Amino acid sequence: MPFRCVDFNIPYSLLQQYAFKKRSYGWTYAVPDYLDLTEVHDVLDIAAGSCAWTLDFADMPAVKPRLSTQNGDTVDANKDTSIRIFICDIDTKFFPAKEVLNQIGVDAVEQDVTKPFQEDLYGKFDLVHISMVALCLTQSSWTEALKNCYQLLRKRHRTYYFRVISLF
């Protein structure tokens, strides 16, 4: 009898994968403690899946008061310190309900990380998170994914890129 995933709860599974990864690295939060978030304003979570990392990142004490909501307001009200979160995945079916994403001002799009992003996104992001998708890519597609991600980062933040990506 062939293996069937009919009753498999994918979003729960993705949450469990993220929790395991975080415990394995010994991280308290969504990013390592050494990562300075004071200059981070635009964040992209690639292959966001169930948005476990996104929601964890948005709930961080250093992030939550700085979130930019859909109407442009921030809890802090200082636009220079606000954080905007963007998410993408090849399919948005595992994303949380739109209401959940709207509460933290997330912009969501369908995007295959192995294909080039829209040019207006080049150089836009201070932090790009990509991790578990590594398990789903071939060596050549992983190379394309890294090239595509690199184009998205602001030049002054390109060093963060290799610190945040985990090949777990």
Short mmCIF file of N, CA and C in Angstrom, two decimals:
data_model
loop_
_atom_site.label_atom_id
_atom_site.label_comp_id
_atom_site.label_asym_id
_atom_site.label_seq_id
_atom_site.Cartn_x
_atom_site.Cartn_y
_atom_site.Cartn_z
N MET A 1 0.85 -1.19 0.00
CA MET A 1 0.00 0.00 0.00
C MET A 1 0.89 1.25 0.00
N PRO A 2 0.65 2.18 -0.92
CA PRO A 2 1.48 3.39 -0.99
C PRO A 2 1.22 4.31 0.20
N PHE A 3 2.25 5.10 0.53
CA PHE A 3 2.14 6.08 1.62
C PHE A 3 1.14 7.16 1.24
N ARG A 4 0.27 7.51 2.17
CA ARG A 4 -0.72 8.57 1.92
C ARG A 4 -0.63 9.61 3.02
N CYS A 5 -0.79 10.86 2.66
CA CYS A 5 -0.73 11.96 3.62
C CYS A 5 -2.10 12.61 3.81
N VAL A 6 -3.15 11.87 3.62
CA VAL A 6 -4.50 12.45 3.66
C VAL A 6 -4.78 13.17 4.97
N ASP A 7 -4.43 12.55 6.10
CA ASP A 7 -4.75 13.15 7.40
C ASP A 7 -3.57 13.91 8.00
N PHE A 8 -2.53 14.08 7.24
CA PHE A 8 -1.33 14.75 7.72
C PHE A 8 -1.59 16.24 7.89
N ASN A 9 -1.32 16.77 9.08
CA ASN A 9 -1.58 18.17 9.37
C ASN A 9 -0.33 18.99 9.05
N ILE A 10 -0.26 19.49 7.84
CA ILE A 10 0.95 20.19 7.36
C ILE A 10 1.29 21.42 8.21
N PRO A 11 0.35 22.34 8.46
CA PRO A 11 0.76 23.51 9.25
C PRO A 11 1.33 23.14 10.62
N TYR A 12 0.74 22.18 11.31
CA TYR A 12 1.26 21.76 12.60
C TYR A 12 2.67 21.18 12.43
N SER A 13 2.86 20.39 11.39
CA SER A 13 4.16 19.81 11.11
C SER A 13 5.20 20.91 10.89
N LEU A 14 4.85 21.94 10.15
CA LEU A 14 5.77 23.03 9.90
C LEU A 14 6.11 23.78 11.19
N LEU A 15 5.13 23.94 12.06
CA LEU A 15 5.38 24.58 13.35
C LEU A 15 6.34 23.75 14.19
N GLN A 16 6.17 22.44 14.15
CA GLN A 16 7.04 21.54 14.89
C GLN A 16 8.47 21.58 14.34
N GLN A 17 8.61 21.65 13.01
CA GLN A 17 9.94 21.74 12.41
C GLN A 17 10.66 23.00 12.89
N TYR A 18 9.93 24.12 12.91
CA TYR A 18 10.52 25.38 13.33
C TYR A 18 10.93 25.31 14.81
N ALA A 19 10.07 24.79 15.64
CA ALA A 19 10.37 24.68 17.07
C ALA A 19 11.61 23.80 17.28
N PHE A 20 11.73 22.71 16.53
CA PHE A 20 12.88 21.83 16.63
C PHE A 20 14.16 22.55 16.22
N LYS A 21 14.09 23.28 15.11
CA LYS A 21 15.26 24.03 14.63
C LYS A 21 15.69 25.05 15.67
N LYS A 22 14.75 25.78 16.21
CA LYS A 22 15.06 26.82 17.19
C LYS A 22 15.72 26.21 18.45
N ARG A 23 15.17 25.11 18.92
CA ARG A 23 15.75 24.42 20.08
C ARG A 23 17.16 23.91 19.76
N SER A 24 17.33 23.37 18.56
CA SER A 24 18.63 22.81 18.17
C SER A 24 19.72 23.87 18.16
N TYR A 25 19.37 25.08 17.74
CA TYR A 25 20.34 26.17 17.71
C TYR A 25 20.48 26.86 19.05
N GLY A 26 19.57 26.56 19.98
CA GLY A 26 19.62 27.20 21.28
C GLY A 26 19.17 28.65 21.25
N TRP A 27 18.38 29.01 20.27
CA TRP A 27 17.92 30.39 20.15
C TRP A 27 16.73 30.62 21.06
N THR A 28 16.71 31.78 21.70
CA THR A 28 15.58 32.20 22.52
C THR A 28 14.52 32.82 21.64
N TYR A 29 14.96 33.51 20.60
CA TYR A 29 14.06 34.23 19.71
C TYR A 29 14.22 33.73 18.27
N ALA A 30 13.53 34.39 17.36
CA ALA A 30 13.53 33.98 15.95
C ALA A 30 14.87 34.20 15.26
N VAL A 31 15.69 35.08 15.79
CA VAL A 31 17.02 35.33 15.23
C VAL A 31 18.04 35.20 16.36
N PRO A 32 19.29 34.93 16.03
CA PRO A 32 20.31 34.81 17.07
C PRO A 32 20.47 36.11 17.86
N ASP A 33 20.85 36.00 19.11
CA ASP A 33 21.00 37.17 19.98
C ASP A 33 22.01 38.18 19.45
N TYR A 34 23.02 37.71 18.71
CA TYR A 34 24.05 38.64 18.23
C TYR A 34 23.58 39.53 17.09
N LEU A 35 22.44 39.25 16.52
CA LEU A 35 21.94 40.04 15.40
C LEU A 35 21.32 41.34 15.91
N ASP A 36 21.88 42.47 15.53
CA ASP A 36 21.40 43.79 15.96
C ASP A 36 20.23 44.20 15.07
N LEU A 37 19.06 44.33 15.66
CA LEU A 37 17.85 44.66 14.89
C LEU A 37 17.55 46.15 14.84
N THR A 38 18.40 46.98 15.43
CA THR A 38 18.11 48.42 15.47
C THR A 38 18.06 49.06 14.09
N GLU A 39 18.85 48.54 13.15
CA GLU A 39 18.86 49.09 11.80
C GLU A 39 18.03 48.26 10.82
N VAL A 40 17.25 47.34 11.32
CA VAL A 40 16.41 46.50 10.47
C VAL A 40 15.02 47.12 10.37
N HIS A 41 14.58 47.34 9.12
CA HIS A 41 13.26 47.95 8.89
C HIS A 41 12.38 47.11 7.97
N ASP A 42 12.97 46.49 6.98
CA ASP A 42 12.21 45.67 6.03
C ASP A 42 12.74 44.24 6.08
N VAL A 43 11.82 43.31 6.36
CA VAL A 43 12.17 41.91 6.59
C VAL A 43 11.37 41.04 5.63
N LEU A 44 12.02 40.05 5.05
CA LEU A 44 11.35 39.10 4.17
C LEU A 44 11.58 37.69 4.67
N ASP A 45 10.48 36.96 4.84
CA ASP A 45 10.55 35.53 5.19
C ASP A 45 10.21 34.76 3.92
N ILE A 46 11.21 34.06 3.39
CA ILE A 46 11.04 33.30 2.15
C ILE A 46 10.67 31.86 2.48
N ALA A 47 9.77 31.30 1.68
CA ALA A 47 9.24 29.96 1.93
C ALA A 47 8.64 29.93 3.34
N ALA A 48 7.79 30.91 3.60
CA ALA A 48 7.25 31.15 4.93
C ALA A 48 6.35 30.03 5.45
N GLY A 49 5.77 29.25 4.56
CA GLY A 49 4.94 28.12 4.99
C GLY A 49 3.82 28.54 5.92
N SER A 50 3.84 28.04 7.14
CA SER A 50 2.79 28.36 8.11
C SER A 50 3.08 29.66 8.85
N CYS A 51 4.17 30.31 8.51
CA CYS A 51 4.59 31.59 9.09
C CYS A 51 5.04 31.47 10.54
N ALA A 52 5.49 30.30 10.94
CA ALA A 52 5.96 30.09 12.31
C ALA A 52 7.09 31.08 12.64
N TRP A 53 8.08 31.19 11.74
CA TRP A 53 9.18 32.12 12.00
C TRP A 53 8.68 33.55 11.99
N THR A 54 7.83 33.89 11.03
CA THR A 54 7.31 35.26 10.90
C THR A 54 6.61 35.69 12.18
N LEU A 55 5.71 34.85 12.68
CA LEU A 55 4.95 35.18 13.88
C LEU A 55 5.85 35.25 15.11
N ASP A 56 6.84 34.38 15.18
CA ASP A 56 7.80 34.41 16.28
C ASP A 56 8.64 35.69 16.21
N PHE A 57 9.10 36.04 15.02
CA PHE A 57 9.87 37.27 14.84
C PHE A 57 9.04 38.49 15.23
N ALA A 58 7.79 38.54 14.77
CA ALA A 58 6.91 39.68 15.06
C ALA A 58 6.63 39.83 16.55
N ASP A 59 6.73 38.75 17.28
CA ASP A 59 6.43 38.77 18.72
C ASP A 59 7.65 39.10 19.58
N MET A 60 8.80 39.27 18.97
CA MET A 60 10.02 39.57 19.72
C MET A 60 9.90 40.95 20.39
N PRO A 61 10.39 41.09 21.62
CA PRO A 61 10.33 42.39 22.30
C PRO A 61 10.99 43.53 21.51
N ALA A 62 12.05 43.22 20.76
CA ALA A 62 12.75 44.24 19.97
C ALA A 62 12.00 44.59 18.69
N VAL A 63 10.99 43.80 18.33
CA VAL A 63 10.28 43.98 17.06
C VAL A 63 8.84 44.45 17.27
N LYS A 64 8.13 43.82 18.16
CA LYS A 64 6.68 44.04 18.32
C LYS A 64 6.28 45.53 18.40
N PRO A 65 6.95 46.34 19.21
CA PRO A 65 6.54 47.76 19.27
C PRO A 65 6.86 48.55 18.02
N ARG A 66 7.67 47.99 17.14
CA ARG A 66 8.09 48.70 15.92
C ARG A 66 7.34 48.25 14.67
N LEU A 67 6.41 47.30 14.81
CA LEU A 67 5.71 46.77 13.65
C LEU A 67 4.89 47.84 12.95
N SER A 68 4.97 47.82 11.65
CA SER A 68 4.18 48.73 10.82
C SER A 68 2.91 47.98 10.42
N THR A 69 1.75 48.54 10.75
CA THR A 69 0.49 47.89 10.43
C THR A 69 0.05 48.24 9.02
N GLN A 70 -1.02 47.62 8.56
CA GLN A 70 -1.51 47.84 7.20
C GLN A 70 -1.85 49.30 6.93
N ASN A 71 -2.30 50.05 7.95
CA ASN A 71 -2.65 51.45 7.72
C ASN A 71 -1.45 52.38 7.91
N GLY A 72 -0.25 51.79 8.10
CA GLY A 72 0.96 52.60 8.19
C GLY A 72 1.32 53.03 9.59
N ASP A 73 0.48 52.73 10.57
CA ASP A 73 0.78 53.11 11.95
C ASP A 73 1.79 52.15 12.55
N THR A 74 2.53 52.66 13.51
CA THR A 74 3.38 51.78 14.31
C THR A 74 3.04 52.04 15.76
N VAL A 75 3.27 51.06 16.58
CA VAL A 75 3.02 51.24 18.00
C VAL A 75 3.92 52.35 18.51
N ASP A 76 5.14 52.40 18.02
CA ASP A 76 6.14 53.38 18.42
C ASP A 76 5.83 54.77 17.84
N ALA A 77 5.19 54.82 16.70
CA ALA A 77 4.83 56.04 15.97
C ALA A 77 6.02 56.74 15.34
N ASN A 78 7.23 56.28 15.56
CA ASN A 78 8.41 56.85 14.92
C ASN A 78 8.67 56.05 13.64
N LYS A 79 8.35 56.65 12.50
CA LYS A 79 8.45 55.95 11.21
C LYS A 79 9.87 55.49 10.90
N ASP A 80 10.87 56.18 11.43
CA ASP A 80 12.25 55.80 11.16
C ASP A 80 12.65 54.50 11.84
N THR A 81 11.88 54.06 12.83
CA THR A 81 12.23 52.83 13.55
C THR A 81 11.28 51.68 13.23
N SER A 82 10.30 51.91 12.38
CA SER A 82 9.30 50.87 12.13
C SER A 82 9.89 49.66 11.39
N ILE A 83 9.22 48.52 11.58
CA ILE A 83 9.59 47.29 10.89
C ILE A 83 8.40 46.83 10.05
N ARG A 84 8.68 46.53 8.79
CA ARG A 84 7.67 46.01 7.87
C ARG A 84 8.06 44.59 7.52
N ILE A 85 7.10 43.68 7.60
CA ILE A 85 7.38 42.27 7.33
C ILE A 85 6.67 41.83 6.05
N PHE A 86 7.42 41.16 5.22
CA PHE A 86 6.90 40.59 3.96
C PHE A 86 7.14 39.09 4.01
N ILE A 87 6.22 38.33 3.43
CA ILE A 87 6.38 36.88 3.36
C ILE A 87 6.10 36.41 1.95
N CYS A 88 6.71 35.31 1.58
CA CYS A 88 6.41 34.70 0.29
C CYS A 88 6.60 33.19 0.39
N ASP A 89 5.96 32.51 -0.51
CA ASP A 89 6.10 31.06 -0.64
C ASP A 89 5.61 30.70 -2.03
N ILE A 90 5.98 29.52 -2.49
CA ILE A 90 5.56 29.06 -3.80
C ILE A 90 4.05 28.86 -3.85
N ASP A 91 3.45 28.65 -2.67
CA ASP A 91 2.00 28.50 -2.53
C ASP A 91 1.61 29.09 -1.18
N THR A 92 0.56 29.87 -1.14
CA THR A 92 0.15 30.54 0.09
C THR A 92 -0.87 29.74 0.90
N LYS A 93 -1.13 28.51 0.53
CA LYS A 93 -2.20 27.75 1.17
C LYS A 93 -1.96 27.46 2.65
N PHE A 94 -0.71 27.50 3.12
CA PHE A 94 -0.44 27.23 4.53
C PHE A 94 -0.31 28.50 5.36
N PHE A 95 -0.40 29.66 4.71
CA PHE A 95 -0.32 30.92 5.45
C PHE A 95 -1.49 31.00 6.43
N PRO A 96 -1.28 31.67 7.57
CA PRO A 96 -2.40 31.90 8.49
C PRO A 96 -3.47 32.76 7.83
N ALA A 97 -4.61 32.86 8.47
CA ALA A 97 -5.70 33.68 7.95
C ALA A 97 -5.23 35.12 7.74
N LYS A 98 -5.79 35.77 6.76
CA LYS A 98 -5.43 37.16 6.42
C LYS A 98 -5.55 38.08 7.64
N GLU A 99 -6.55 37.83 8.49
CA GLU A 99 -6.75 38.66 9.69
C GLU A 99 -5.53 38.58 10.62
N VAL A 100 -4.94 37.40 10.73
CA VAL A 100 -3.76 37.21 11.58
C VAL A 100 -2.59 38.01 11.00
N LEU A 101 -2.39 37.90 9.70
CA LEU A 101 -1.29 38.63 9.06
C LEU A 101 -1.51 40.13 9.09
N ASN A 102 -2.76 40.57 8.96
CA ASN A 102 -3.06 42.00 9.00
C ASN A 102 -2.75 42.61 10.36
N GLN A 103 -2.91 41.84 11.43
CA GLN A 103 -2.64 42.36 12.77
C GLN A 103 -1.19 42.80 12.93
N ILE A 104 -0.29 42.16 12.20
CA ILE A 104 1.12 42.55 12.29
C ILE A 104 1.61 43.23 11.01
N GLY A 105 0.68 43.54 10.12
CA GLY A 105 1.01 44.31 8.92
C GLY A 105 1.81 43.57 7.89
N VAL A 106 1.63 42.27 7.77
CA VAL A 106 2.40 41.47 6.83
C VAL A 106 1.86 41.58 5.41
N ASP A 107 2.76 41.76 4.46
CA ASP A 107 2.42 41.69 3.04
C ASP A 107 2.82 40.31 2.54
N ALA A 108 1.89 39.60 1.90
CA ALA A 108 2.14 38.23 1.47
C ALA A 108 1.98 38.10 -0.05
N VAL A 109 2.90 37.34 -0.65
CA VAL A 109 2.83 37.08 -2.09
C VAL A 109 3.27 35.65 -2.38
N GLU A 110 2.81 35.13 -3.53
CA GLU A 110 3.30 33.85 -4.01
C GLU A 110 4.58 34.12 -4.79
N GLN A 111 5.61 33.34 -4.49
CA GLN A 111 6.89 33.52 -5.17
C GLN A 111 7.70 32.25 -5.05
N ASP A 112 8.23 31.79 -6.14
CA ASP A 112 9.15 30.67 -6.17
C ASP A 112 10.55 31.24 -5.98
N VAL A 113 11.22 30.85 -4.92
CA VAL A 113 12.53 31.42 -4.58
C VAL A 113 13.59 31.09 -5.64
N THR A 114 13.35 30.09 -6.46
CA THR A 114 14.32 29.75 -7.51
C THR A 114 14.13 30.60 -8.76
N LYS A 115 13.11 31.44 -8.77
CA LYS A 115 12.85 32.36 -9.89
C LYS A 115 13.15 33.79 -9.43
N PRO A 116 13.58 34.65 -10.35
CA PRO A 116 13.88 36.03 -9.96
C PRO A 116 12.65 36.74 -9.37
N PHE A 117 12.92 37.57 -8.38
CA PHE A 117 11.88 38.38 -7.76
C PHE A 117 11.63 39.61 -8.63
N GLN A 118 10.56 40.34 -8.33
CA GLN A 118 10.26 41.59 -9.02
C GLN A 118 11.43 42.55 -8.78
N GLU A 119 11.81 43.27 -9.79
CA GLU A 119 12.96 44.17 -9.67
C GLU A 119 12.77 45.26 -8.62
N ASP A 120 11.51 45.67 -8.38
CA ASP A 120 11.29 46.71 -7.38
C ASP A 120 11.59 46.23 -5.96
N LEU A 121 11.83 44.93 -5.78
CA LEU A 121 12.20 44.39 -4.47
C LEU A 121 13.71 44.30 -4.29
N TYR A 122 14.48 44.50 -5.37
CA TYR A 122 15.94 44.41 -5.27
C TYR A 122 16.45 45.51 -4.34
N GLY A 123 17.28 45.13 -3.40
CA GLY A 123 17.87 46.10 -2.48
C GLY A 123 16.91 46.64 -1.44
N LYS A 124 15.76 46.04 -1.26
CA LYS A 124 14.73 46.56 -0.36
C LYS A 124 14.89 46.08 1.08
N PHE A 125 15.44 44.90 1.31
CA PHE A 125 15.36 44.26 2.61
C PHE A 125 16.65 44.33 3.41
N ASP A 126 16.46 44.54 4.71
CA ASP A 126 17.57 44.55 5.65
C ASP A 126 17.85 43.14 6.16
N LEU A 127 16.84 42.31 6.16
CA LEU A 127 16.98 40.95 6.67
C LEU A 127 16.12 40.02 5.82
N VAL A 128 16.72 38.95 5.35
CA VAL A 128 16.00 37.94 4.58
C VAL A 128 16.17 36.62 5.32
N HIS A 129 15.04 36.00 5.66
CA HIS A 129 15.08 34.71 6.36
C HIS A 129 14.69 33.61 5.37
N ILE A 130 15.52 32.61 5.31
CA ILE A 130 15.23 31.43 4.49
C ILE A 130 15.92 30.26 5.18
N SER A 131 15.20 29.19 5.43
CA SER A 131 15.87 28.07 6.09
C SER A 131 15.35 26.72 5.65
N MET A 132 14.18 26.32 6.09
CA MET A 132 13.73 24.95 5.89
C MET A 132 13.57 24.57 4.42
N VAL A 133 13.44 25.53 3.54
CA VAL A 133 13.31 25.23 2.12
C VAL A 133 14.57 24.54 1.58
N ALA A 134 15.67 24.68 2.29
CA ALA A 134 16.92 24.04 1.87
C ALA A 134 16.75 22.54 1.72
N LEU A 135 15.86 21.97 2.49
CA LEU A 135 15.63 20.53 2.42
C LEU A 135 14.87 20.12 1.17
N CYS A 136 14.29 21.09 0.47
CA CYS A 136 13.44 20.80 -0.68
C CYS A 136 14.09 21.13 -2.02
N LEU A 137 15.29 21.69 -1.99
CA LEU A 137 15.92 22.16 -3.22
C LEU A 137 17.09 21.28 -3.63
N THR A 138 17.31 21.20 -4.93
CA THR A 138 18.50 20.55 -5.45
C THR A 138 19.67 21.52 -5.31
N GLN A 139 20.87 21.05 -5.54
CA GLN A 139 22.03 21.93 -5.44
C GLN A 139 21.92 23.10 -6.42
N SER A 140 21.52 22.84 -7.65
CA SER A 140 21.43 23.93 -8.63
C SER A 140 20.31 24.90 -8.28
N SER A 141 19.16 24.40 -7.77
CA SER A 141 18.10 25.33 -7.41
C SER A 141 18.46 26.11 -6.16
N TRP A 142 19.24 25.50 -5.26
CA TRP A 142 19.68 26.23 -4.06
C TRP A 142 20.60 27.38 -4.48
N THR A 143 21.47 27.14 -5.47
CA THR A 143 22.35 28.20 -5.98
C THR A 143 21.51 29.35 -6.54
N GLU A 144 20.50 29.04 -7.32
CA GLU A 144 19.61 30.08 -7.87
C GLU A 144 18.89 30.81 -6.75
N ALA A 145 18.41 30.09 -5.76
CA ALA A 145 17.70 30.70 -4.64
C ALA A 145 18.61 31.69 -3.91
N LEU A 146 19.86 31.30 -3.66
CA LEU A 146 20.79 32.20 -2.97
C LEU A 146 21.06 33.46 -3.79
N LYS A 147 21.24 33.30 -5.09
CA LYS A 147 21.44 34.48 -5.96
C LYS A 147 20.24 35.42 -5.88
N ASN A 148 19.05 34.85 -5.95
CA ASN A 148 17.83 35.66 -5.91
C ASN A 148 17.68 36.37 -4.57
N CYS A 149 18.00 35.69 -3.49
CA CYS A 149 17.91 36.30 -2.16
C CYS A 149 18.91 37.42 -1.99
N TYR A 150 20.11 37.21 -2.48
CA TYR A 150 21.17 38.20 -2.35
C TYR A 150 20.77 39.53 -3.00
N GLN A 151 20.08 39.46 -4.13
CA GLN A 151 19.64 40.68 -4.82
C GLN A 151 18.64 41.48 -4.00
N LEU A 152 17.95 40.84 -3.10
CA LEU A 152 16.91 41.50 -2.32
C LEU A 152 17.46 42.33 -1.17
N LEU A 153 18.67 42.05 -0.76
CA LEU A 153 19.23 42.72 0.41
C LEU A 153 19.82 44.08 0.09
N ARG A 154 19.61 45.02 1.03
CA ARG A 154 20.28 46.31 0.92
C ARG A 154 21.77 46.06 1.07
N LYS A 155 22.55 46.81 0.36
CA LYS A 155 24.00 46.58 0.36
C LYS A 155 24.60 46.63 1.76
N ARG A 156 24.14 47.53 2.59
CA ARG A 156 24.74 47.66 3.92
C ARG A 156 24.41 46.48 4.83
N HIS A 157 23.44 45.64 4.42
CA HIS A 157 23.03 44.52 5.27
C HIS A 157 23.37 43.17 4.68
N ARG A 158 24.15 43.12 3.66
CA ARG A 158 24.43 41.84 3.01
C ARG A 158 25.20 40.88 3.91
N THR A 159 25.89 41.39 4.92
CA THR A 159 26.60 40.48 5.83
C THR A 159 25.61 39.70 6.70
N TYR A 160 24.45 40.25 6.98
CA TYR A 160 23.44 39.54 7.77
C TYR A 160 22.97 38.29 7.06
N TYR A 161 22.99 38.33 5.77
CA TYR A 161 22.44 37.26 4.95
C TYR A 161 22.98 35.89 5.36
N PHE A 162 24.27 35.78 5.48
CA PHE A 162 24.84 34.48 5.78
C PHE A 162 24.74 34.13 7.26
N ARG A 163 24.51 35.09 8.11
CA ARG A 163 24.32 34.81 9.53
C ARG A 163 22.92 34.25 9.79
N VAL A 164 21.93 34.72 9.08
CA VAL A 164 20.55 34.36 9.37
C VAL A 164 20.15 33.05 8.70
N ILE A 165 20.65 32.81 7.52
CA ILE A 165 20.29 31.58 6.82
C ILE A 165 20.86 30.39 7.57
N SER A 166 20.02 29.44 7.79
CA SER A 166 20.51 28.19 8.38
C SER A 166 20.26 27.07 7.39
N LEU A 167 21.22 26.25 7.20
CA LEU A 167 21.08 25.14 6.26
C LEU A 167 20.69 23.89 7.02
N PHE A 168 19.71 24.01 7.85
CA PHE A 168 19.26 22.94 8.71
C PHE A 168 18.27 22.07 7.99
#
